[in-house]
Amino acid sequence: MKKFVLSRDDLNPSDYSIEYEELLNEAQYSAVMHDRGPVLLVAGAGTGKTRTLVYRVARLVESGVDPSQILLLTFTRRSAHEMLRRASQILDERCQRVEGGTFHHYCSKLLHLNAESIGYPENFTIIDASDAMDAIHLVRSRMDIPKEQKRFPKKLTLYSIISSSINKQRSIRQTIEDEYPQFISHLEKIDELNSKYQDYKELNYVMDFDDLLVKTRDLLLNNDEIRTQVASKNRHVLVDEYQDTNALQAELTRLLSSYHKNVMAVGDDAQSIYSFRGADHKNMMRFPELFENTKIIKLEENYRSTQRILDVANRVLEEAQEKFDKKLYTNNEQGDLPGLVKAANMNDQSRFLTQMILNLREQGSELSDIAVLFRNGRDSFDLEVMLNKKDIPYIKYGGQKFTEAAHVKDVLAHLRVLLNPKDAISWNRILLLIDGIGPKTAEDLFSWAHQNGNPFRPENAPNISERYLTQLKALGDLFSKLKQLKGSVPEQLQAVVDYYSVFCKKRFDDHPKRMKDLETFVDISGTYRSLETMVEEIALDPIEATAIETEASQKDESPLILSTIHSAKGLEWRTVFLIQCLDGILPSGYALDDEDQLDEEVRLLYVAVTRAKEQLFITYPALFQSRYGDYFSNPSRFIDELSDELIEPWLLVEDNEASQQSQIEDKKDRLEN
DNA sequence: TCTTACCCAGTTTTT
DNA sequence: CTGGGTAAGA
């Protein structure tokens, strides 16, 4: 028996209601009981990192720390909620009062509270990446960019350059030199555009995602009083998924914990998969440099997976050029050999999946114990069609979001100008819908609205052409109605949807589906406390596209999970299928000529594999079907060399009778449609 | 001068 | 399926 000397806390260990020592292993226990000062918790996949955080929250609350003085920063809002829910379960409801969310959420909250100090009004609007790109587009069109021989970067590229320079804390020049050398000749213009873009946002009281971090950093850095006030409130700061934080977030972590210096960063450098967002897994190893007297605790025993799954995971990690000094081990059972399934084509792959899933369900598995993972959002389209056909309920994480679809953004824009009349991006969007109004007229109308009184009566503007006068009146009427309906989000939303339906029909061929989406949106909008919270939460935490459909159909069975690997971070399922494991997809074709990026793709595969508890299947089609034609494809270079002892090859064979049957069904389906 | 219709190209991952 | 570019039409 090892002895562990506890430093005295507010509460004597023997007085705790939870038996931490029995419920945790030694390393977990020491993390949970850690008293003061910075800690770096290096936790491999499935080693109980979440469990440790949950118990630490409970332990802190139980020992008398005011829950509102604990800050739990996580990668998604979902995971913060889940952790606090679990902490509440093992202790009590007090844990729900812990301050939790993403860096962006927390920063947003601080900025709203201290808006005055940064020269913003309290009602500033948060714009998402696509709004930001619209703004950049607008700014660019106002500059005169000479039509040189060389192409000027597109708005997407410009946004990436600007965002990357911020998240990696480098100059625009450095960013272009490192990542976009082809645009170095445009450096001056890009610099100018960037500063105009920054001005534009301040002028219109909007902030993009990066501003939330930058402006909070600046607020805390430049304002001693506020920093002391904020940091002294954060008695304990816990940061999850630290391997995916960037330089800016590391600095924020330091500032936020600068008073009490009780900070615990938790992560696994082998699972760092967000470098495209400026994250640097080396951040983790730099933590002890940034925080003096850091205690390092390692969690090494895996409780999640069978040994055979871990064998594959360990082998995968060897593919990386940069070695990790870790090998996952477990005392769990050996388990079944993972399967490597080669399907003839994508359709067969989907058939295999649906049939396996139905089999598992028959054997008593919950659908929600099964996950299908993939590299890109679109890799599941074929499967989704088949799941729909077979009536298997699923929810998909990652890929296109519901609230990012054009029709939803259109509707939201009408509500956003209500909250922030200076939001030029939304005005632009609204006005461009109207027949006869293009970019120029929209801009003129907006600048009129800014200088003169009431932007909500756009028909009063001068020089209005007959072509769109009545339409502008209708818009004005909509705003009056919205103001009357103040306080009821669903009614306001319904009014916009009614107004918008005519535009929807004109703009989209698939308007019936889109209108149905919008009606569902109206239905669920009652869950938001106010228009302000709805608009803000949707920007920071967009609704998943399938969440709305699942809500609509109200299936009583908990759904199957489809997810991009990125969105599957931190989660686990009994059975995991990784589909489309092809060279050019995983690793992505974009990563092939860069060693660092290839390493990240290895880590991505590693994350996917380590999500599985009991069963793992990696599948790929031999024939890749694209719009330009079909061609034979190779399995991912990372799995191609795995030996049969590690992963068992599966062969799909047709049951002739059954295949005839399914052909008949296919025919029936076609006749019915 | 401004709008719109049409065509073509390219499509990672997310707060 | 969407963005961007072009050319014709108002």
XYZ file of C-alpha atoms (C1' of nucleotides) in Angstrom:
698
model
C 0.000 0.000 0.000
C 1.327 3.387 -0.985
C 0.827 6.338 1.227
C -0.333 9.642 -0.128
C 0.132 12.705 1.970
C -2.722 15.114 1.644
C -2.291 18.768 2.197
C -4.915 20.178 4.490
C -7.994 21.534 2.838
C -11.125 23.213 4.140
C -12.454 19.764 4.765
C -10.837 16.753 6.325
C -10.595 13.962 3.717
C -12.424 11.543 5.917
C -15.390 13.888 5.969
C -16.064 13.624 2.251
C -19.355 12.031 1.323
C -17.871 10.539 -1.810
C -15.313 7.773 -1.475
C -12.839 9.216 -3.899
C -10.033 6.920 -3.002
C -12.047 3.786 -3.786
C -13.582 5.200 -6.935
C -10.386 6.432 -8.556
C -6.957 5.095 -9.305
C -3.953 6.607 -7.646
C -3.093 9.137 -10.342
C -6.705 10.190 -10.790
C -7.063 10.496 -7.060
C -4.049 12.747 -6.722
C -5.412 14.992 -9.493
C -8.814 15.164 -7.857
C -7.323 15.938 -4.453
C -4.676 18.354 -5.684
C -4.837 21.458 -3.578
C -3.082 24.542 -4.877
C -0.980 25.569 -7.847
C -0.838 24.598 -11.497
C -1.248 21.004 -12.647
C -0.767 19.463 -16.046
C -2.756 16.279 -16.369
C -1.408 14.260 -19.256
C -4.086 11.726 -19.980
C -4.043 9.180 -22.782
C -7.215 8.179 -24.603
C -9.734 6.438 -22.395
C -7.729 6.847 -19.188
C -10.539 8.531 -17.319
C -9.698 12.136 -17.980
C -13.321 13.235 -18.005
C -14.021 11.175 -14.944
C -11.154 12.890 -13.179
C -12.432 16.325 -14.096
C -15.961 15.458 -13.012
C -14.751 14.167 -9.654
C -12.495 17.147 -9.206
C -15.398 19.503 -9.711
C -17.415 17.522 -7.193
C -14.514 17.430 -4.759
C -13.937 21.177 -4.971
C -17.601 21.961 -4.500
C -17.859 19.504 -1.651
C -14.885 20.995 0.109
C -16.624 24.320 0.182
C -15.496 26.182 -2.915
C -18.297 28.347 -4.236
C -19.350 26.688 -7.539
C -19.438 30.018 -9.317
C -15.744 30.409 -8.499
C -14.841 27.329 -10.510
C -14.265 27.831 -14.226
C -14.452 24.751 -16.433
C -13.320 25.457 -19.992
C -14.103 22.736 -22.476
C -13.959 22.302 -26.177
C -17.667 22.238 -26.832
C -20.590 23.414 -24.829
C -22.030 19.943 -25.002
C -19.139 18.467 -23.054
C -19.251 21.157 -20.349
C -22.947 20.457 -19.792
C -22.345 16.734 -19.723
C -19.557 17.004 -17.161
C -21.510 19.266 -14.867
C -24.520 16.995 -15.154
C -22.380 14.059 -14.082
C -20.820 16.019 -11.242
C -24.298 16.935 -10.047
C -25.259 13.297 -10.123
C -22.417 12.175 -7.912
C -22.637 15.156 -5.561
C -25.579 17.500 -5.814
C -27.187 20.293 -7.789
C -24.622 22.843 -6.688
C -22.328 21.564 -9.447
C -24.677 22.959 -12.088
C -23.704 26.429 -10.929
C -20.092 25.926 -11.946
C -19.041 28.355 -14.653
C -18.620 26.172 -17.721
C -18.348 26.441 -21.474
C -15.905 27.056 -24.273
C -13.266 29.771 -24.291
C -15.434 31.607 -26.775
C -18.524 31.451 -24.596
C -16.766 32.576 -21.500
C -14.981 35.399 -23.316
C -18.249 36.509 -24.835
C -19.768 36.671 -21.402
C -16.896 38.741 -20.017
C -17.020 41.101 -22.971
C -20.743 41.701 -22.647
C -20.231 42.496 -18.988
C -17.349 44.857 -19.709
C -18.423 46.145 -23.103
C -17.980 49.718 -22.036
C -14.299 49.272 -21.260
C -13.578 48.171 -24.797
C -15.682 50.777 -26.515
C -18.455 48.478 -27.626
C -22.150 48.703 -26.778
C -23.509 45.888 -24.667
C -25.585 44.564 -27.590
C -22.710 43.826 -29.960
C -23.322 40.932 -32.330
C -21.150 37.867 -32.800
C -20.631 36.875 -36.397
C -19.741 33.393 -37.511
C -17.101 32.474 -40.058
C -19.366 32.864 -43.064
C -20.583 36.281 -41.885
C -16.975 37.250 -41.400
C -16.209 36.224 -44.946
C -19.160 38.271 -46.192
C -17.760 41.244 -44.325
C -14.337 40.708 -45.845
C -15.953 40.495 -49.234
C -17.675 43.801 -48.601
C -14.497 45.463 -47.413
C -12.589 44.122 -50.377
C -15.148 45.431 -52.844
C -14.749 48.906 -51.369
C -11.003 48.857 -51.897
C -9.792 49.089 -55.385
C -7.738 46.041 -56.026
C -5.857 46.487 -59.281
C -6.525 43.701 -61.732
C -3.019 42.408 -61.896
C -1.799 39.358 -63.651
C -1.733 37.563 -60.359
C -4.977 36.527 -58.709
C -5.936 38.216 -55.467
C -6.958 35.679 -52.795
C -10.627 34.840 -52.324
C -12.524 35.804 -49.233
C -12.169 32.333 -47.776
C -8.403 32.511 -48.113
C -8.287 36.049 -46.767
C -10.270 34.994 -43.739
C -7.980 32.010 -43.187
C -4.909 34.204 -43.383
C -6.284 36.748 -40.936
C -7.607 34.152 -38.522
C -4.441 32.109 -38.636
C -2.290 35.125 -37.927
C -4.380 35.866 -34.857
C -4.615 32.359 -33.501
C -0.944 31.685 -33.958
C -0.045 35.187 -32.811
C 2.014 36.058 -35.847
C 2.055 38.922 -38.276
C 0.185 38.778 -41.565
C 3.542 38.779 -43.312
C 4.783 35.780 -41.401
C 1.558 33.909 -41.975
C 1.658 34.492 -45.691
C 5.311 33.540 -45.898
C 4.701 30.297 -44.015
C 1.335 29.205 -45.284
C 0.426 31.157 -48.400
C 3.686 32.055 -50.138
C 1.861 32.328 -53.467
C 0.247 35.547 -52.244
C 3.357 37.286 -50.957
C 3.171 39.849 -53.743
C -0.203 40.963 -52.376
C 1.083 41.399 -48.834
C 0.563 45.141 -48.735
C -3.017 44.957 -49.947
C -3.847 42.114 -47.603
C -2.420 44.060 -44.672
C -4.517 47.038 -45.657
C -7.605 44.892 -46.087
C -7.044 43.363 -42.689
C -6.905 46.684 -40.909
C -9.988 47.847 -42.797
C -11.765 44.679 -41.792
C -10.866 45.308 -38.151
C -12.175 48.876 -38.406
C -15.306 47.701 -40.130
C -16.182 45.349 -37.288
C -15.669 48.027 -34.654
C -17.766 50.473 -36.618
C -20.634 48.023 -36.910
C -20.443 46.645 -33.394
C -19.779 43.103 -34.483
C -17.127 40.621 -33.375
C -15.905 37.497 -35.062
C -14.795 34.380 -33.171
C -11.214 35.549 -32.949
C -12.206 38.948 -31.594
C -13.803 37.235 -28.627
C -10.423 35.846 -27.627
C -8.282 38.818 -28.640
C -10.479 41.442 -27.043
C -10.744 39.485 -23.827
C -6.989 39.087 -23.734
C -6.538 42.800 -24.298
C -9.194 43.663 -21.744
C -7.457 41.590 -19.093
C -3.993 42.709 -20.092
C -4.669 46.424 -20.230
C -7.019 46.769 -17.335
C -5.529 45.786 -13.993
C -8.719 46.301 -12.099
C -10.820 44.092 -14.322
C -8.119 41.444 -14.488
C -7.868 41.288 -10.735
C -11.612 41.182 -10.391
C -12.037 38.398 -12.979
C -9.037 36.366 -11.897
C -9.831 36.579 -8.219
C -13.258 35.183 -8.940
C -11.699 32.190 -10.676
C -10.504 30.335 -7.628
C -10.019 27.230 -9.746
C -9.598 27.087 -13.498
C -9.912 23.736 -15.284
C -9.119 23.480 -18.987
C -10.079 20.367 -20.899
C -8.580 19.278 -24.251
C -5.562 21.462 -23.678
C -3.734 19.859 -26.626
C -6.125 21.685 -28.920
C -5.646 25.152 -27.525
C -3.615 27.755 -29.352
C -1.150 30.396 -28.197
C -3.933 32.885 -27.576
C -5.907 30.477 -25.450
C -2.799 29.574 -23.494
C -2.315 33.237 -22.697
C -5.950 33.574 -21.702
C -5.595 30.591 -19.417
C -2.696 32.304 -17.735
C -4.547 35.601 -17.353
C -7.742 34.017 -16.092
C -5.891 32.117 -13.404
C -3.408 34.877 -12.640
C -4.726 35.623 -9.178
C -5.102 32.264 -7.460
C -2.884 30.300 -9.888
C -4.989 27.219 -9.355
C -5.112 25.934 -12.867
C -5.432 22.417 -14.162
C -4.878 21.718 -17.841
C -5.931 18.335 -19.118
C -5.043 16.818 -22.458
C -3.321 14.284 -24.644
C -0.805 15.473 -27.199
C -1.426 12.351 -29.272
C -4.980 13.518 -29.813
C -4.253 16.996 -31.090
C -6.321 17.423 -34.251
C -7.070 21.116 -34.552
C -3.867 22.612 -35.910
C -5.868 24.088 -38.785
C -7.372 26.339 -36.183
C -4.041 27.387 -34.821
C -3.814 24.722 -32.123
C -0.372 23.429 -31.358
C 0.078 20.191 -29.442
C 3.412 21.481 -28.225
C 1.383 23.937 -26.187
C 0.897 21.138 -23.725
C 4.561 20.566 -23.153
C 5.051 24.314 -22.820
C 2.548 24.516 -20.014
C 5.186 24.045 -17.293
C 7.195 26.933 -18.783
C 4.202 29.237 -18.673
C 3.091 28.196 -15.211
C 5.736 28.038 -12.552
C 5.897 25.027 -10.244
C 3.635 22.910 -12.369
C 2.927 19.494 -11.033
C 2.637 16.902 -13.794
C 0.319 13.959 -13.349
C 0.011 11.201 -15.922
C -2.933 8.920 -16.497
C -1.807 5.849 -18.353
C -4.131 2.953 -17.758
C -6.936 2.736 -20.289
C -10.345 1.729 -18.985
C -12.299 2.208 -22.136
C -11.207 -0.255 -24.765
C -10.282 -3.884 -25.171
C -6.589 -4.663 -25.516
C -7.064 -5.581 -29.171
C -8.451 -2.177 -29.987
C -5.547 -0.570 -28.162
C -3.101 -2.736 -30.110
C -4.424 -1.190 -33.305
C -4.311 2.277 -31.766
C -0.709 1.854 -30.624
C 0.297 0.552 -34.017
C -1.397 3.467 -35.781
C 0.524 5.949 -33.684
C 3.786 4.423 -34.862
C 2.979 5.755 -38.323
C 3.681 9.264 -37.113
C 7.064 10.790 -37.861
C 7.144 12.507 -34.513
C 7.124 9.780 -31.913
C 5.054 9.737 -28.786
C 6.425 7.973 -25.762
C 3.197 6.285 -24.944
C 1.636 2.921 -25.320
C -1.884 2.426 -24.111
C -2.536 -0.647 -21.992
C -5.550 -1.964 -20.196
C -6.662 -4.631 -17.808
C -9.827 -5.067 -19.839
C -10.444 -8.240 -21.771
C -8.673 -9.040 -25.013
C -11.940 -8.648 -26.873
C -12.740 -9.388 -30.511
C -10.280 -8.675 -33.258
C -11.153 -5.413 -34.979
C -12.360 -5.911 -38.544
C -11.019 -4.432 -41.753
C -13.835 -4.499 -44.245
C -13.223 -4.087 -47.935
C -16.417 -3.366 -49.813
C -16.722 -3.364 -53.586
C -18.135 0.145 -53.665
C -19.713 2.780 -51.514
C -23.162 1.267 -51.777
C -21.923 -2.076 -50.489
C -20.204 -0.299 -47.660
C -23.486 1.325 -46.699
C -25.323 -1.975 -47.006
C -22.779 -3.617 -44.729
C -23.209 -0.845 -42.193
C -26.993 -0.877 -42.145
C -27.136 -4.657 -41.917
C -24.569 -4.792 -39.136
C -26.396 -2.089 -37.275
C -29.713 -3.886 -37.601
C -28.068 -7.114 -36.423
C -26.590 -5.375 -33.410
C -29.936 -3.875 -32.568
C -31.545 -7.292 -32.757
C -28.898 -8.599 -30.387
C -29.979 -5.999 -27.886
C -27.634 -3.087 -28.562
C -29.007 0.387 -28.231
C -28.523 2.344 -31.425
C -26.906 5.074 -29.359
C -24.152 2.627 -28.359
C -23.049 2.578 -31.984
C -21.228 5.295 -33.861
C -20.208 5.705 -37.469
C -17.200 7.986 -37.880
C -15.693 9.585 -40.979
C -13.160 12.193 -42.042
C -15.424 14.591 -43.969
C -19.018 15.547 -43.410
C -20.003 14.339 -46.822
C -18.535 10.854 -46.430
C -21.763 9.715 -44.826
C -24.233 10.944 -47.456
C -24.641 7.579 -49.126
C -25.137 5.860 -45.787
C -27.648 8.468 -44.684
C -29.849 7.766 -47.670
C -29.903 4.103 -46.784
C -30.541 4.716 -43.092
C -33.498 6.860 -44.023
C -34.804 4.150 -46.288
C -34.506 1.552 -43.554
C -36.033 3.905 -41.021
C -33.029 3.814 -38.707
C -33.014 7.010 -36.640
C -29.688 8.780 -36.469
C -28.217 12.066 -35.439
C -25.244 13.478 -37.238
C -22.572 15.669 -35.719
C -20.266 17.701 -37.893
C -20.556 18.822 -41.447
C -23.070 21.399 -42.537
C -24.996 22.879 -39.643
C -28.701 23.625 -39.690
C -28.200 27.214 -38.669
C -25.563 27.705 -41.345
C -27.902 26.871 -44.205
C -28.730 29.845 -46.404
C -32.450 29.951 -45.657
C -31.923 29.865 -41.908
C -29.304 32.578 -42.077
C -31.669 34.714 -44.121
C -34.364 34.450 -41.476
C -31.930 35.078 -38.634
C -30.587 38.177 -40.349
C -33.987 39.849 -39.967
C -33.886 39.255 -36.243
C -30.281 40.286 -35.842
C -30.783 43.783 -37.205
C -33.532 44.192 -34.661
C -30.970 43.669 -31.905
C -28.133 45.534 -33.552
C -29.345 47.978 -36.218
C -25.728 48.603 -37.158
C -25.145 45.029 -38.244
C -24.313 45.790 -41.867
C -23.797 42.181 -42.836
C -27.335 41.265 -41.895
C -28.801 44.369 -43.540
C -26.962 43.463 -46.654
C -28.364 39.991 -46.586
C -31.907 41.178 -46.035
C -31.858 43.864 -48.713
C -30.242 41.677 -51.341
C -33.234 39.350 -51.173
C -35.460 42.043 -52.630
C -35.985 42.128 -56.384
C -34.159 44.951 -58.021
C -31.735 45.538 -55.173
C -28.138 44.545 -55.707
C -24.956 45.253 -53.759
C -24.876 48.929 -54.708
C -28.448 49.805 -53.757
C -28.114 47.790 -50.565
C -25.017 49.749 -49.605
C -26.723 53.087 -50.382
C -29.756 52.150 -48.325
C -27.595 51.086 -45.431
C -25.535 54.251 -45.347
C -28.741 56.286 -45.508
C -30.130 54.308 -42.576
C -26.982 55.004 -40.624
C -27.040 58.731 -41.099
C -30.763 59.291 -40.878
C -33.229 58.298 -38.256
C -35.092 55.078 -38.572
C -33.557 52.162 -40.445
C -36.688 50.148 -39.820
C -38.660 52.241 -42.309
C -36.405 51.724 -45.326
C -39.123 52.910 -47.718
C -38.515 56.452 -46.484
C -35.062 56.567 -48.015
C -34.506 58.972 -50.913
C -34.216 57.939 -54.554
C -36.194 54.772 -54.229
C -37.115 53.165 -57.480
C -40.714 52.099 -58.099
C -39.416 48.606 -58.678
C -38.889 47.859 -55.049
C -40.855 50.490 -53.170
C -43.695 48.158 -52.183
C -41.243 45.476 -51.198
C -39.411 47.869 -48.899
C -42.742 48.857 -47.377
C -43.452 45.214 -46.671
C -40.070 44.974 -44.969
C -40.868 48.060 -42.904
C -44.176 46.519 -41.895
C -42.403 43.359 -40.855
C -40.167 45.337 -38.507
C -43.145 47.110 -36.916
C -44.784 43.769 -36.378
C -41.614 42.326 -34.868
C -41.405 45.198 -32.432
C -44.986 44.614 -31.374
C -44.276 40.947 -30.813
C -41.322 41.767 -28.601
C -40.841 39.129 -25.967
C -42.129 36.118 -27.842
C -39.353 34.508 -29.827
C -41.546 31.921 -31.641
C -44.052 34.547 -32.739
C -41.336 36.847 -33.985
C -39.690 34.017 -35.823
C -43.011 32.984 -37.330
C -43.579 36.518 -38.600
C -40.201 36.502 -40.335
C -40.832 33.070 -41.811
C -44.197 34.247 -43.201
C -42.531 37.260 -44.737
C -39.646 35.177 -46.041
C -41.650 32.373 -47.666
C -42.068 34.242 -50.937
C -38.311 34.777 -51.212
C -37.649 31.186 -50.288
C -39.844 29.979 -53.144
C -38.096 32.229 -55.579
C -34.574 31.444 -54.476
C -34.571 27.700 -53.933
C -35.781 24.797 -56.000
C -36.135 22.722 -52.868
C -38.214 25.313 -51.027
C -40.781 22.838 -49.618
C -38.052 21.167 -47.578
C -36.551 24.477 -46.539
C -39.899 25.897 -45.482
C -40.508 22.788 -43.423
C -37.118 23.348 -41.755
C -38.128 26.864 -40.892
C -41.432 25.756 -39.370
C -39.525 23.297 -37.181
C -37.180 26.091 -36.242
C -40.161 28.147 -35.085
C -41.310 25.197 -32.993
C -38.051 24.753 -31.130
C -37.337 28.467 -30.748
C -39.471 28.515 -27.605
C -36.582 26.948 -25.727
C -34.578 30.182 -25.939
C -35.043 32.684 -23.168
C -34.858 35.713 -25.410
C -33.993 36.814 -28.892
C -30.583 37.936 -27.673
C -29.679 34.576 -26.222
C -30.976 32.764 -29.278
C -28.930 34.790 -31.732
C -25.823 34.550 -29.613
C -26.089 30.857 -28.861
C -26.729 29.995 -32.460
C -23.598 31.873 -33.493
C -21.395 30.160 -30.908
C -23.079 26.796 -30.943
C -24.921 26.177 -34.193
C -27.646 23.563 -34.251
C -26.683 20.316 -35.974
C -28.589 19.751 -39.188
C -30.081 16.439 -38.134
C -30.958 17.580 -34.630
C -33.878 19.433 -36.066
C -35.150 16.456 -38.050
C -34.841 14.105 -35.120
C -36.723 16.618 -33.025
C -39.373 16.760 -35.722
C -39.933 13.050 -36.090
C -39.876 12.493 -32.328
C -38.514 9.000 -32.539
C -38.768 7.274 -29.212
C -35.634 5.242 -29.855
C -32.326 6.881 -29.002
C -30.647 7.454 -32.341
C -27.525 6.042 -33.947
C -24.595 8.460 -33.946
C -22.921 9.622 -37.125
C -20.035 11.972 -36.600
C -16.954 13.463 -38.137
C -13.885 12.354 -36.231
C -13.343 15.946 -35.117
C -16.762 16.108 -33.524
C -16.292 12.723 -31.855
C -13.502 13.990 -29.644
C -13.851 12.956 -26.034
C -16.716 10.537 -26.695
C -16.937 6.751 -26.671
C -19.210 3.999 -27.973
C -19.409 0.259 -27.610
C -19.204 -0.265 -31.363
C -17.432 2.082 -33.739
C -17.386 1.943 -37.526
C -14.851 4.084 -39.339
C -15.941 4.423 -42.947
C -14.304 5.712 -46.141
C -10.864 4.953 -44.787
C -9.214 5.737 -48.096
C -5.932 7.287 -49.070
C -6.753 10.836 -50.044
C -9.579 11.005 -47.516
C -7.808 9.847 -44.377
C -5.118 11.118 -44.800
C -6.731 13.979 -46.602
C -5.396 14.733 -50.053
C -4.470 18.174 -48.788
C -2.104 16.785 -46.195
C -0.067 14.502 -48.418
C 2.915 16.738 -49.072
C 3.418 18.060 -45.564
C 4.897 15.917 -42.848
C 3.291 17.793 -39.982
C -0.103 17.630 -41.562
C 0.317 13.930 -42.274
C 1.121 13.418 -38.606
C -2.080 15.164 -37.697
C -3.977 12.772 -39.939
C -2.357 9.893 -38.049
C -3.570 11.399 -34.794
C -6.995 11.764 -36.336
C -7.106 8.058 -37.108
C -5.834 7.426 -33.592
C -8.688 9.450 -32.132
C -11.196 7.524 -34.255
C -9.850 4.120 -33.214
C -9.683 4.956 -29.520
C -13.388 5.887 -29.402
C -14.296 2.187 -29.503
C -14.937 0.239 -26.337
C -15.626 -3.286 -27.583
C -15.929 -3.480 -31.331
C -14.129 -1.662 -34.081
C -14.638 -1.903 -37.826
C -12.661 0.018 -40.385
C -14.268 -0.012 -43.805
C -13.401 1.256 -47.256
C -14.736 0.833 -50.774
C -12.435 -0.538 -53.464
C -14.147 1.565 -56.052
C -14.452 5.249 -55.436
C -17.353 6.892 -57.153
C -17.084 10.548 -57.899
C -19.007 12.772 -60.222
C -16.223 12.661 -62.742
C -16.222 8.907 -62.915
C -15.310 5.864 -60.925
C -11.812 4.789 -60.160
C -10.103 2.233 -58.010
C -8.971 3.604 -54.717
C -6.425 2.515 -52.166
C -7.068 1.967 -48.495
C -5.525 4.523 -46.169
C -1.758 4.228 -46.068
C -2.016 4.049 -42.289
C -4.056 0.852 -42.264
C -2.696 -0.789 -45.367
C 0.229 -2.300 -43.560
C -1.520 -3.487 -40.449
C -1.024 -7.205 -40.070
C -3.886 -9.695 -40.019
C -3.068 -10.445 -36.399
C -3.980 -6.907 -35.461
C -6.998 -6.445 -37.646
C -8.983 -9.161 -39.325
C -9.863 -8.762 -42.999
C -13.553 -9.209 -43.726
C -14.908 -10.244 -47.047
C -18.421 -9.283 -48.087
C -20.221 -12.001 -50.029
C -23.635 -11.818 -51.606
C -26.404 -14.040 -50.431
C -27.968 -14.533 -53.824
C -31.487 -15.003 -52.677
C -31.246 -12.018 -50.441
C -29.659 -9.911 -53.120
C -32.512 -10.727 -55.456
C -34.893 -9.772 -52.719
C -33.161 -6.450 -52.196
C -33.185 -5.809 -55.925
C -36.922 -6.357 -55.938
C -37.275 -3.926 -53.070
C -35.169 -1.409 -54.919
C -37.416 -1.705 -57.912
C -40.485 -1.280 -55.758
C -38.978 1.848 -54.258
C -38.269 3.254 -57.650
C -41.801 2.558 -58.858
C -43.262 4.209 -55.810
C -41.277 7.386 -56.308
C -24.549 51.975 -63.939
C -26.539 48.214 -61.797
C -28.870 43.706 -61.729
C -29.501 39.169 -62.921
C -29.103 34.995 -65.409
C -26.073 31.602 -66.646
C -22.139 28.709 -66.600
C -18.185 26.523 -64.627
C -15.243 24.957 -61.028
C -14.079 22.987 -56.683
C -15.554 21.029 -52.375
C -11.561 19.214 -44.685
C -11.859 19.377 -40.105
C -14.795 23.914 -36.064
C -15.356 27.875 -32.128
C -24.505 22.632 -53.776
C -22.093 27.444 -53.696
C -18.992 31.057 -55.221
C -17.162 33.580 -58.684
C -16.861 35.339 -63.138
C -18.947 37.008 -67.369
C -22.136 38.950 -70.454
C -26.469 40.561 -71.658
C -30.407 43.293 -70.338
C -32.873 47.247 -67.749
